[in-house]
Coordinates of C-alpha atoms and ligand atoms in Angstrom, one line a residue:
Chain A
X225 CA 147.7 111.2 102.1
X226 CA 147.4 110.7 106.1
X227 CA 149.2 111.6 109.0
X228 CA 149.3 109.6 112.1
X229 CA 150.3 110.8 115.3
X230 CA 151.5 109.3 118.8
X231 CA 153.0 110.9 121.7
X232 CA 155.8 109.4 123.9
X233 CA 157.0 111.0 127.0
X234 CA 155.4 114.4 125.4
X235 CA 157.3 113.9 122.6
X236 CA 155.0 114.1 119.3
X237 CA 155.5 111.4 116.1
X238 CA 154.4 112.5 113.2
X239 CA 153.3 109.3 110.9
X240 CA 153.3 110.9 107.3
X241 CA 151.6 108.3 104.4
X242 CA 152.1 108.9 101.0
X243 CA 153.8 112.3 98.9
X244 CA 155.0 115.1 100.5
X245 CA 154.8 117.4 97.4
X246 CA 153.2 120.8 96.7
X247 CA 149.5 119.3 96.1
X248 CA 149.4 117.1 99.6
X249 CA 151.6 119.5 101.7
X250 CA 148.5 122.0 102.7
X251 CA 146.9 119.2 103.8
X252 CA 149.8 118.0 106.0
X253 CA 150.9 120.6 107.0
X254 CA 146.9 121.5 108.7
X255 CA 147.0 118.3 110.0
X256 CA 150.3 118.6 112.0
X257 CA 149.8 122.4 113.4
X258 CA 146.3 121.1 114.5
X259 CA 148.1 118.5 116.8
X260 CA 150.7 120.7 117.8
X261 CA 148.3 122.8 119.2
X262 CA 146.1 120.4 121.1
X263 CA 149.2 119.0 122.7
X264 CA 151.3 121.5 122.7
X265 CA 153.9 119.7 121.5
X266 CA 157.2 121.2 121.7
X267 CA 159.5 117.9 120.3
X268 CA 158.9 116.5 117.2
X269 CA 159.6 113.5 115.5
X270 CA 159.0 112.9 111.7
X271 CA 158.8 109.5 110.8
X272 CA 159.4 109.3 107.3
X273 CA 158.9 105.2 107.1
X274 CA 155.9 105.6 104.7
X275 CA 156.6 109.1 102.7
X276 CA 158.0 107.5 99.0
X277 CA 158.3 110.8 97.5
X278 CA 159.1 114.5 98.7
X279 CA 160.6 117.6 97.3
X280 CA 161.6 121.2 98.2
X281 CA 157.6 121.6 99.2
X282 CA 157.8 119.0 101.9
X283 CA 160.8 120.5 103.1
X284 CA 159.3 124.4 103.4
X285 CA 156.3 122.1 105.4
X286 CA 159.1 120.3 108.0
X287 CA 161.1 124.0 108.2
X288 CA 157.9 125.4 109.0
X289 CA 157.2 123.4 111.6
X290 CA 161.1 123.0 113.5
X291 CA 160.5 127.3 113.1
X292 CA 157.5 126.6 114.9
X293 CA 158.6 124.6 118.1
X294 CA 162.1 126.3 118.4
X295 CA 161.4 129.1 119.3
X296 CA 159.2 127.0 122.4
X297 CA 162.7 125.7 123.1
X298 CA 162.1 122.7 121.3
X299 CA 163.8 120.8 119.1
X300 CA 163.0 118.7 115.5
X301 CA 164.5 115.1 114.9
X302 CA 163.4 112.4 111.2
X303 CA 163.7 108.8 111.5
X304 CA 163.4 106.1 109.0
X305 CA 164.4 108.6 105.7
X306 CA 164.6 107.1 102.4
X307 CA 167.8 107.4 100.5
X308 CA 165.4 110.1 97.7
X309 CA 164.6 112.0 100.8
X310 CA 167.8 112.5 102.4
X311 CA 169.3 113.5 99.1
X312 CA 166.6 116.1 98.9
X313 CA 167.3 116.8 102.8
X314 CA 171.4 117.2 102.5
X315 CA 170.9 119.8 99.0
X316 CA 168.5 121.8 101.0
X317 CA 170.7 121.7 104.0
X318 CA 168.1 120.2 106.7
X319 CA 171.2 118.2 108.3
X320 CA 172.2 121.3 110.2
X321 CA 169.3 122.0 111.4
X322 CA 167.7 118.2 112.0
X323 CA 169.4 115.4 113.1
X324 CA 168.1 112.0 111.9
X325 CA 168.2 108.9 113.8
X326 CA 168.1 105.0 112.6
X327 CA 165.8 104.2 115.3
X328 CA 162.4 105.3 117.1
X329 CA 164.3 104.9 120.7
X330 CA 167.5 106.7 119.4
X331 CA 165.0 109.7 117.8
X332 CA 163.5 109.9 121.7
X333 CA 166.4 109.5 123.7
X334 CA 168.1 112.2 121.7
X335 CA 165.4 114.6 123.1
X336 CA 165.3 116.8 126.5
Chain P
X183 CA 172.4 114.6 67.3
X184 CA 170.2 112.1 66.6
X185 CA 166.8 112.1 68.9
X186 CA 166.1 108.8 69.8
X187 CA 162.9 109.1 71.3
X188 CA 160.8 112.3 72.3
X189 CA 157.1 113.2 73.7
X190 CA 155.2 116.3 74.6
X191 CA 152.5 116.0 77.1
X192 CA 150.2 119.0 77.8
X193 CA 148.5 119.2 81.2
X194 CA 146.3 121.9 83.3
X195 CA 148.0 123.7 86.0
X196 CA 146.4 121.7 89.1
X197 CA 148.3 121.0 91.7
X198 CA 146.7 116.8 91.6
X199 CA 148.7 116.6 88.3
X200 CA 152.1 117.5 89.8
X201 CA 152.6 113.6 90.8
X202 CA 151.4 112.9 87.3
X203 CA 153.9 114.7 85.5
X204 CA 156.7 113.2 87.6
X205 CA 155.6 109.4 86.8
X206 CA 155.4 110.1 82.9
X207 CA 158.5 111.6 82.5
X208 CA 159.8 108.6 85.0
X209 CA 158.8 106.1 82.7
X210 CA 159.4 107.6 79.5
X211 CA 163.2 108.2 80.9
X212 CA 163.1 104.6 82.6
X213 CA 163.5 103.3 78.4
X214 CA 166.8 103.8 79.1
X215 CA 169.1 102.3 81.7
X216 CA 169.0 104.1 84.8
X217 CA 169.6 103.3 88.5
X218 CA 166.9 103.9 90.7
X219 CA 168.3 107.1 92.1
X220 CA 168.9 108.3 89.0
X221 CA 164.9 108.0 88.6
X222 CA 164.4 109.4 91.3
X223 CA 166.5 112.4 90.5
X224 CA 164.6 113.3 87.3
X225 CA 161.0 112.7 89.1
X226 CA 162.3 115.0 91.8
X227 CA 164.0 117.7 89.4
X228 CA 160.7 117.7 87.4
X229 CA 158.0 117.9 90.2
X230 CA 160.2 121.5 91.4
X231 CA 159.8 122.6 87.9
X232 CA 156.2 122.1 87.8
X233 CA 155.0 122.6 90.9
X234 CA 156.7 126.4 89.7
X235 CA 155.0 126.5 86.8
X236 CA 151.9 125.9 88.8
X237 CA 152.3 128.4 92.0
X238 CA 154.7 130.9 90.2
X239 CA 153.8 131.1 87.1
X240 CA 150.1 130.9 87.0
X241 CA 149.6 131.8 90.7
X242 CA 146.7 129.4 90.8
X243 CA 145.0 130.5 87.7
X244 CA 144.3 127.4 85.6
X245 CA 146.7 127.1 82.5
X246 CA 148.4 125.1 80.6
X247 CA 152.3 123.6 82.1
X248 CA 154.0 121.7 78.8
X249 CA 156.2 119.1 79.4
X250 CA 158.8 117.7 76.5
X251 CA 161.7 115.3 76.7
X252 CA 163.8 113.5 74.1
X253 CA 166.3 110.7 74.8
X254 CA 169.5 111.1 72.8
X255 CA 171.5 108.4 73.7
X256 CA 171.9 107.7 77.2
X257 CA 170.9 111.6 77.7
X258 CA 167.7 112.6 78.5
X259 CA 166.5 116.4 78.0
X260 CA 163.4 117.9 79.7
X261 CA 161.4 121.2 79.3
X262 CA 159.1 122.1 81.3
X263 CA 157.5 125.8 80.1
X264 CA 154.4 127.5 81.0
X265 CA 152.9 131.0 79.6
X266 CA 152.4 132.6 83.2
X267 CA 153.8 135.4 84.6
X268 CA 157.4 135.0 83.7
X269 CA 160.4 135.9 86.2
X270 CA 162.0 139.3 86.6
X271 CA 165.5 138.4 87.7
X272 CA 166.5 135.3 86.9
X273 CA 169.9 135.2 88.4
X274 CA 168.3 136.4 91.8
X275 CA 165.3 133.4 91.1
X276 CA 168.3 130.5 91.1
X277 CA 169.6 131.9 94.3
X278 CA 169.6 129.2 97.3
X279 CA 166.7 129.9 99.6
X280 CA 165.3 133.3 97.5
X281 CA 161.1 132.7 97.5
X282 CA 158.9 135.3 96.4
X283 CA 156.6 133.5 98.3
X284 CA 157.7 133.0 101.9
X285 CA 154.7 133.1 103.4
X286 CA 153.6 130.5 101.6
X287 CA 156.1 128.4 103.4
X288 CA 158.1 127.7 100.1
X289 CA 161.7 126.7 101.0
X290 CA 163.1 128.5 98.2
X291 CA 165.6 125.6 97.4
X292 CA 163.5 124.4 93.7
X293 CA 165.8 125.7 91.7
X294 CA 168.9 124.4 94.3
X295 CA 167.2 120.7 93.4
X296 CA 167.1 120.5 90.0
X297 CA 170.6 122.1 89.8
X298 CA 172.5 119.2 92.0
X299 CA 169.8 116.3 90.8
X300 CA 170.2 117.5 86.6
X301 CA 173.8 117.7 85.3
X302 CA 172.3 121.4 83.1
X303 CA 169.3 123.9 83.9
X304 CA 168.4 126.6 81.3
X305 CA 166.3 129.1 82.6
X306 CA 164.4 131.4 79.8
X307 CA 162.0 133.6 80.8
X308 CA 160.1 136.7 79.7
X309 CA 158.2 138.6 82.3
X310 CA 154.6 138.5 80.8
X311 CA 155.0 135.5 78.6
X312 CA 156.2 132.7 80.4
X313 CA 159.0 130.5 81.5
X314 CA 161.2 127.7 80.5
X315 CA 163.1 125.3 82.2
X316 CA 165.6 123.2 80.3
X317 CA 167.2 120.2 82.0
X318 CA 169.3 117.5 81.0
X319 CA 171.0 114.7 82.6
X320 CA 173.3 111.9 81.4
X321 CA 172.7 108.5 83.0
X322 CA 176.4 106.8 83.5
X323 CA 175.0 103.4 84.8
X324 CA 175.5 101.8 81.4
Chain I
X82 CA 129.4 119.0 81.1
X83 CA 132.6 120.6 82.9
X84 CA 135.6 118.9 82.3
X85 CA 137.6 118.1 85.7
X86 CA 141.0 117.3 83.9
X87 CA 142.9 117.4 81.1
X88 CA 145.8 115.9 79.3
X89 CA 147.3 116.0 75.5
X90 CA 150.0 113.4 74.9
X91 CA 152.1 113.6 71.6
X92 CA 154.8 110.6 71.0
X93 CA 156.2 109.3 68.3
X94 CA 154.8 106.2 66.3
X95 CA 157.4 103.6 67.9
X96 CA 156.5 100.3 69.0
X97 CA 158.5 100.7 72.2
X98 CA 155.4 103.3 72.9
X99 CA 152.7 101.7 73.0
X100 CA 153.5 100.3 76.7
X101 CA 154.4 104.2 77.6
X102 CA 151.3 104.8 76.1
X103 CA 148.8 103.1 78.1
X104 CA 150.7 103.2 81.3
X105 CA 149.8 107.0 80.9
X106 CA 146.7 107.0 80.3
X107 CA 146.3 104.5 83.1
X108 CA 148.3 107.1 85.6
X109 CA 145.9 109.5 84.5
X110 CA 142.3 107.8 85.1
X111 CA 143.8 106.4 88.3
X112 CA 142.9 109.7 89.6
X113 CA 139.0 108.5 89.3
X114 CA 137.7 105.6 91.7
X115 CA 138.3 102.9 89.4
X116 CA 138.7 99.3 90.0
X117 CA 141.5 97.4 89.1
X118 CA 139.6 96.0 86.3
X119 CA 138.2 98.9 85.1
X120 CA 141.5 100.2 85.1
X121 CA 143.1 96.9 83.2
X122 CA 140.0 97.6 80.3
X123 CA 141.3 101.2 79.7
X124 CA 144.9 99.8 79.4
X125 CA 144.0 97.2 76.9
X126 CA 141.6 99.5 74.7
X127 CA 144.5 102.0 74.4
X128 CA 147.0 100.0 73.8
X129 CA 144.5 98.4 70.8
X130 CA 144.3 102.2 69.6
X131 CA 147.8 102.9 69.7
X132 CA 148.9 99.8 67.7
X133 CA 146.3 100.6 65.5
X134 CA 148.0 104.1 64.7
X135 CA 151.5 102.5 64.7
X136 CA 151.0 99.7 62.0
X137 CA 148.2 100.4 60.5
X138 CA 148.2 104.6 60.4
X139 CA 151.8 104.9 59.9
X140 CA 152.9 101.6 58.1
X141 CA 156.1 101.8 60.4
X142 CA 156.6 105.0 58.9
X143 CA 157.9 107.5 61.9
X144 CA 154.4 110.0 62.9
X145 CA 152.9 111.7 65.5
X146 CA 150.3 110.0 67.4
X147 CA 148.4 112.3 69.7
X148 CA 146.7 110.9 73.1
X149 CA 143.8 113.1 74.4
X150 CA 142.1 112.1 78.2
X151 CA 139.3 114.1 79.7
X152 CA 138.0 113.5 82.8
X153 CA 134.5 114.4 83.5
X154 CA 133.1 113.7 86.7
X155 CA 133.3 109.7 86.9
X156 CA 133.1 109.3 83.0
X157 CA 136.7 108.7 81.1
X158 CA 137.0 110.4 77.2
X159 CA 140.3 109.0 75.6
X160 CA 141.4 110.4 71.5
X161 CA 144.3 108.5 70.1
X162 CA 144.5 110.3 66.7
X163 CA 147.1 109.8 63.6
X164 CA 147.6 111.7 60.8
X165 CA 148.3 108.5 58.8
X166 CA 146.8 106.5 56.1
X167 CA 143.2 106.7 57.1
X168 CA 140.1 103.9 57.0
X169 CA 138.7 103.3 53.9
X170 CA 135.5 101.5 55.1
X171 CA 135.0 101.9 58.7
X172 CA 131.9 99.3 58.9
X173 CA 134.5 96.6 57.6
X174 CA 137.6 97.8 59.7
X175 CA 135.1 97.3 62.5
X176 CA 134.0 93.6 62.0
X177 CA 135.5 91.1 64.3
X178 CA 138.5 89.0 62.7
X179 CA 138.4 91.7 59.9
X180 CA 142.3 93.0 59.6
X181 CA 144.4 94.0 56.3
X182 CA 147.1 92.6 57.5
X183 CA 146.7 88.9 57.7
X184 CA 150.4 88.7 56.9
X185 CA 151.5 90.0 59.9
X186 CA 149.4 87.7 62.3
X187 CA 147.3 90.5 63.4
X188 CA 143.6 88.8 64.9
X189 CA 141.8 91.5 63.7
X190 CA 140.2 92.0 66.9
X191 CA 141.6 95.1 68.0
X192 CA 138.2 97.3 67.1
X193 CA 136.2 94.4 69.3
X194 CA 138.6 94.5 72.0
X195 CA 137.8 98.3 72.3
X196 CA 134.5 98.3 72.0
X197 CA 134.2 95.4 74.5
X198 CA 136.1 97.3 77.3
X199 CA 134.8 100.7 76.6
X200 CA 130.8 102.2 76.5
X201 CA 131.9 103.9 73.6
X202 CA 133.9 104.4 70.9
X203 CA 133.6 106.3 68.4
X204 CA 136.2 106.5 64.9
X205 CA 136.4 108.8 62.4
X206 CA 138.4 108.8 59.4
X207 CA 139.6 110.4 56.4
X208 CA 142.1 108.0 53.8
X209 CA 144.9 109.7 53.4
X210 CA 144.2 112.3 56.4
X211 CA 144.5 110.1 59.2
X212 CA 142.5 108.7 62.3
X213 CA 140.8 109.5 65.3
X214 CA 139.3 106.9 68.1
X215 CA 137.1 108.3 70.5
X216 CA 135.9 106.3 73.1
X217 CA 134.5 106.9 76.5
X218 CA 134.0 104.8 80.1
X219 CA 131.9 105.5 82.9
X220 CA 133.4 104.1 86.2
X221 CA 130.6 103.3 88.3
X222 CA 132.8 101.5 91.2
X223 CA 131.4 104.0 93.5
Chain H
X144 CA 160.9 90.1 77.4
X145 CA 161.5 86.5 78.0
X146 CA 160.5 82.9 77.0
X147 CA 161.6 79.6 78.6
X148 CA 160.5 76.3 77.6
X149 CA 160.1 73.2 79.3
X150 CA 158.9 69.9 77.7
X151 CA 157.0 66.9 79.7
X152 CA 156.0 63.8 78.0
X153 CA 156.7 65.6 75.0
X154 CA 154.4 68.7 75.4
X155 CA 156.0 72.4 74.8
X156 CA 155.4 74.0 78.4
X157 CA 156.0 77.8 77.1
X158 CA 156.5 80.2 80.1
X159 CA 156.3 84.3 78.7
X160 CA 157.5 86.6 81.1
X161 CA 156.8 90.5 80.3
X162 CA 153.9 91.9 78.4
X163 CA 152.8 90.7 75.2
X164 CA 151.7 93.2 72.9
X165 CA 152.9 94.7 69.4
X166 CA 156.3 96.0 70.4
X167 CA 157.3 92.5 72.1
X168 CA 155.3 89.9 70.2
X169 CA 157.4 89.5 66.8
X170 CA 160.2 88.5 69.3
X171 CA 157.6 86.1 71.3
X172 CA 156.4 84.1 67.8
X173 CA 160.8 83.5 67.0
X174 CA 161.3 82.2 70.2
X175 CA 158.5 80.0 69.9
X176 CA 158.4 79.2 66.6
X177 CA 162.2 78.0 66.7
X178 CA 161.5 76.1 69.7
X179 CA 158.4 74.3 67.8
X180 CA 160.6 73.2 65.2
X181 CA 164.0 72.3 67.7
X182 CA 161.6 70.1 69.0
X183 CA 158.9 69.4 66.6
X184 CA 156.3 70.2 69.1
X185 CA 152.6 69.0 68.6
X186 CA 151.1 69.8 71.4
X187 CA 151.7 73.5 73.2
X188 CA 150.8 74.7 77.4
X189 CA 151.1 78.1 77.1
X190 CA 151.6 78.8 81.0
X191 CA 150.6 83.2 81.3
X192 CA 152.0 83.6 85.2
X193 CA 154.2 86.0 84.2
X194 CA 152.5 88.0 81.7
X195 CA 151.0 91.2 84.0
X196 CA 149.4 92.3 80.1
X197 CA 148.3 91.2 76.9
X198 CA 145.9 92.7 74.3
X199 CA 145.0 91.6 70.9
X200 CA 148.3 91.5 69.4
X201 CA 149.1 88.9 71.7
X202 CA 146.0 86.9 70.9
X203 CA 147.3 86.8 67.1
X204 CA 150.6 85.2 68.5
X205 CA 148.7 82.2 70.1
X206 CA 145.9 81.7 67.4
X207 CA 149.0 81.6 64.9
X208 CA 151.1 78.6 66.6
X209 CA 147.8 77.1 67.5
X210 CA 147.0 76.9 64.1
X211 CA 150.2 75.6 63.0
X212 CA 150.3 72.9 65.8
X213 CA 146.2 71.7 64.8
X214 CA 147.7 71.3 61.1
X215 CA 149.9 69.0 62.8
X216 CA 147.1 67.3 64.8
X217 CA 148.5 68.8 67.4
X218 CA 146.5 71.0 71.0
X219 CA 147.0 73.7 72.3
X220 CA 146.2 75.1 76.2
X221 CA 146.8 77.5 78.5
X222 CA 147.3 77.4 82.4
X223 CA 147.5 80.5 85.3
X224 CA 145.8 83.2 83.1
X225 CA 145.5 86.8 84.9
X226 CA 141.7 88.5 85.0
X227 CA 143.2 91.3 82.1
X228 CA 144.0 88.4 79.9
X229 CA 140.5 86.3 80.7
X230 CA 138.5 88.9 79.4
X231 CA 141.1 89.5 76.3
X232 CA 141.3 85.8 75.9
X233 CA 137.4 85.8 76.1
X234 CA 136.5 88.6 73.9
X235 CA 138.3 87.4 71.2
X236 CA 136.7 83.8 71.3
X237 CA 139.9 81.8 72.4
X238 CA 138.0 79.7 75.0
X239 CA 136.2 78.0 71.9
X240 CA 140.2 76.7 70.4
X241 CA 142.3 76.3 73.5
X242 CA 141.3 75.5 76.6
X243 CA 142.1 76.6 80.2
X244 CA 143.2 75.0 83.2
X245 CA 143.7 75.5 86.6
X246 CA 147.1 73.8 87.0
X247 CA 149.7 71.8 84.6
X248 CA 148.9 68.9 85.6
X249 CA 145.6 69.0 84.6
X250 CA 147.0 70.8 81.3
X251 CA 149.7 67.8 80.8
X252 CA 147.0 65.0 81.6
X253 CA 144.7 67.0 78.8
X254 CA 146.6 66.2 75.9
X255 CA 147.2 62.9 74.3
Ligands
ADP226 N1 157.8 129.1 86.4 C1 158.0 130.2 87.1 N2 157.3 131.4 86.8 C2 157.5 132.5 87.6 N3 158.4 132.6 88.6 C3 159.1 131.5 88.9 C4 158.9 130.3 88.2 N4 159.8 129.4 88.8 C5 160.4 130.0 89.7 N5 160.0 131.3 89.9 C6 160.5 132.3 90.8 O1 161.8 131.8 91.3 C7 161.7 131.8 92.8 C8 162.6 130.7 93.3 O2 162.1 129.4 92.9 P1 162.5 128.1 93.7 O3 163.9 128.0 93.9 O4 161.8 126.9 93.0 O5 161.8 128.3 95.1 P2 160.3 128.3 95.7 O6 159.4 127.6 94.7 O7 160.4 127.6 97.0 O8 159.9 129.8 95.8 C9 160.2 131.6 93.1 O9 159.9 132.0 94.4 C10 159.6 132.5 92.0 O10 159.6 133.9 92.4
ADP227 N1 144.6 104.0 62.8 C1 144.3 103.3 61.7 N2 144.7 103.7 60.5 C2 144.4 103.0 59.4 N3 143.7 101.8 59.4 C3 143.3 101.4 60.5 C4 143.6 102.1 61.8 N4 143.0 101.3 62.8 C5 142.5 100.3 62.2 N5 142.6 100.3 60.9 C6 142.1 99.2 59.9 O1 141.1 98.5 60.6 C7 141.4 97.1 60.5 C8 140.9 96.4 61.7 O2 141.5 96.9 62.9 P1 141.6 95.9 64.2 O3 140.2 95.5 64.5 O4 142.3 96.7 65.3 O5 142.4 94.6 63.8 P2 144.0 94.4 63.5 O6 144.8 95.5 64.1 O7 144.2 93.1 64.1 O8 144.1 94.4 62.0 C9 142.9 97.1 60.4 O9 143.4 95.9 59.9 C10 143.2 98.3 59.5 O10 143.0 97.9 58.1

């Protein structure tokens, strides 16, 4: 479990490798607030490219964090989601709250 | 009903065994003839029910989680019990988004998940003794 | 010695098992830093003990064979117990080429193939009680 | 579980694709065994590629139709055997009955 992180025009990626479950979400979760922090980063973008797996725990993890930044006046966006992923995403109702994008550029365009 | 096949795997109540639990009972279920999604469903459904067992039921005490499934046909039943705490309301438990554990950061949707990705969830559970988690699913693919 | 992890794995005594079987036992010790041929050894040795309990425990009767894994810091224990037939003479079952059923093309090498890929193994037996294989590996890949 | 055959200059090319072990080796040995007669095989290249496993049940399959072909005055070799299978294949005293080679060629040019 890693997570890579890059910024573009202040907007922060967030690079997850590997299971997004109850056992590796402390872990991520640590990892992302830590960044957020540093850069105070008020747009996200979670790239789920490498992330095979992830259930309800991953999803309490990415609500966490879009909690965290909206109320900065920032906004949450996924990219590259798996079709396991964005059935958990859809039952768990993330699509009205985070928009997901087929591309990198798309994902940052969308954002102010 | 004939049971065509059937295992019972015991484990401790660490949170590294959660991805365990969810390959075994993927490839005991993968004997029959599933789509990947359909895979992916029961790994999914499974790792909610144990990751439950794990933070709900033993709150992070080390116990036991015990995991059986049986293919009957082109069925395949899982049970997933531990002898934790047990939950009080059950019909409140399965409610979308209800946590006992919010701060924690738990979405509250486990039981939501196994519900739309298992065609059946029984929940039994005796405050005290334990809970059990019943699923089945029928794979259509054939 | 404190053990780090533990799993108990009951199936039944089909041959469509014994890949389940070792795949599972594999999933579990992949948890330790193994190499891929440390990894391949616990598979075969297994997969040796679980045949073993399928044709020779059970005689193709349906039983229960039980799978135990510890893990203990680096070292790997694995049980595959049946509650078939037993060993009559475990120095004999042991030999190399030594099988009692020639018939069925077996090499008789399964107790050497064990032994070979594990530090240890130890079998106890009781004819008419049944069998248990206990053998050990210390992964010293790091 | 698969088997295909091929035959050059008369030599049974077997190619096994899946694991062998107890569960899949009765239906290995038929497959074989009918071929061996169809074509009244002497000499037998058992090419592994696509065998990822093998323990000693599979070792009893290969000793059995090498024996049958030697009664013959028949050889038997092997050609692209996995590390997992070496150390079987080793173990069990093969290399002393049926010789490995790097590529069917060499295997083909081996036997008479
Ligand atoms: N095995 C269990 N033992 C005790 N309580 C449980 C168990 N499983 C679920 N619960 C209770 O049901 C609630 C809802 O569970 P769930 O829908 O999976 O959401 P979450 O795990 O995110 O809290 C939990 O917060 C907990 O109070
Ligand atoms: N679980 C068991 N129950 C009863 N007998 C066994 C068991 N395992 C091994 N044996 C006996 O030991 C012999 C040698 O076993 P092994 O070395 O694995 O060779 P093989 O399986 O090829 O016969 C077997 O032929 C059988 O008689």
């Amino acid at each position: 479990m890693n997570v890579v992180f890059e910024s573009i025009n202040n907007k922060l990626v967030i690079r997850i490798n590997g299971d997004i479950d109850h056992h590796t979400c402390e872990t991520v979760r640590q990892k992302i607030d830590n960044e957020i922090a540093k850069k105070n980063s008020k747009n996200l973008i979670f790239d789920m490219e490498n992330v095979g797996f992830m259930d309800s725990s991953g999803i309490g993890v990415i609500i966490g964090r879009y909690k965290q930044v909206t109320t900065k006046g920032g906004a949450t966006v996924m990219i590259n989601v798996k079709p396991q992923i964005k059935r958990v995403y859809e039952i768990c109702g993330l699509q009205r709250i985070i928009k997901v994008f087929d591309s990198l550029e798309q994902a940052v365009n969308s954002l102010p | 009903m004939k049971i065509d096949n059937e295992m019972k795997l015991e484990l401790l109540s660490k949170s590294q065994n959660e991805s365990f639990a969810r390959s075994v009972v993927a490839a005991f279920v993968s004997q029959l003839d599933t789509t990947i999604e359909e895979l992916a469903d029961v790994k999914t459904a499974v790792s909610e029910a144990v990751t439950n067992a794990i933070i709900h039921g033993y709150e992070n005490k080390i116990g036991t989680v015990v995991i059986i499934s049986r293919i009957i046909e082109n069925t395949v039943e899982i049970e997933v019990i531990d002898s934790g705490k047990g939950i009080e309301n059950i019909d409140m438990a399965r409610q979308p988004l209800y946590t006992s554990k919010p701060e924690l950061e738990r979405s509250g949707m486990g039981f939501t998940v196994m519900e739309s990705f298992m065609d059946e969830v029984e929940v039994t559970s005796s405050p005290g003794q334990g809970t059990n988690i019943k699923m089945r699913k029928t794979f259509r693919s054939l």
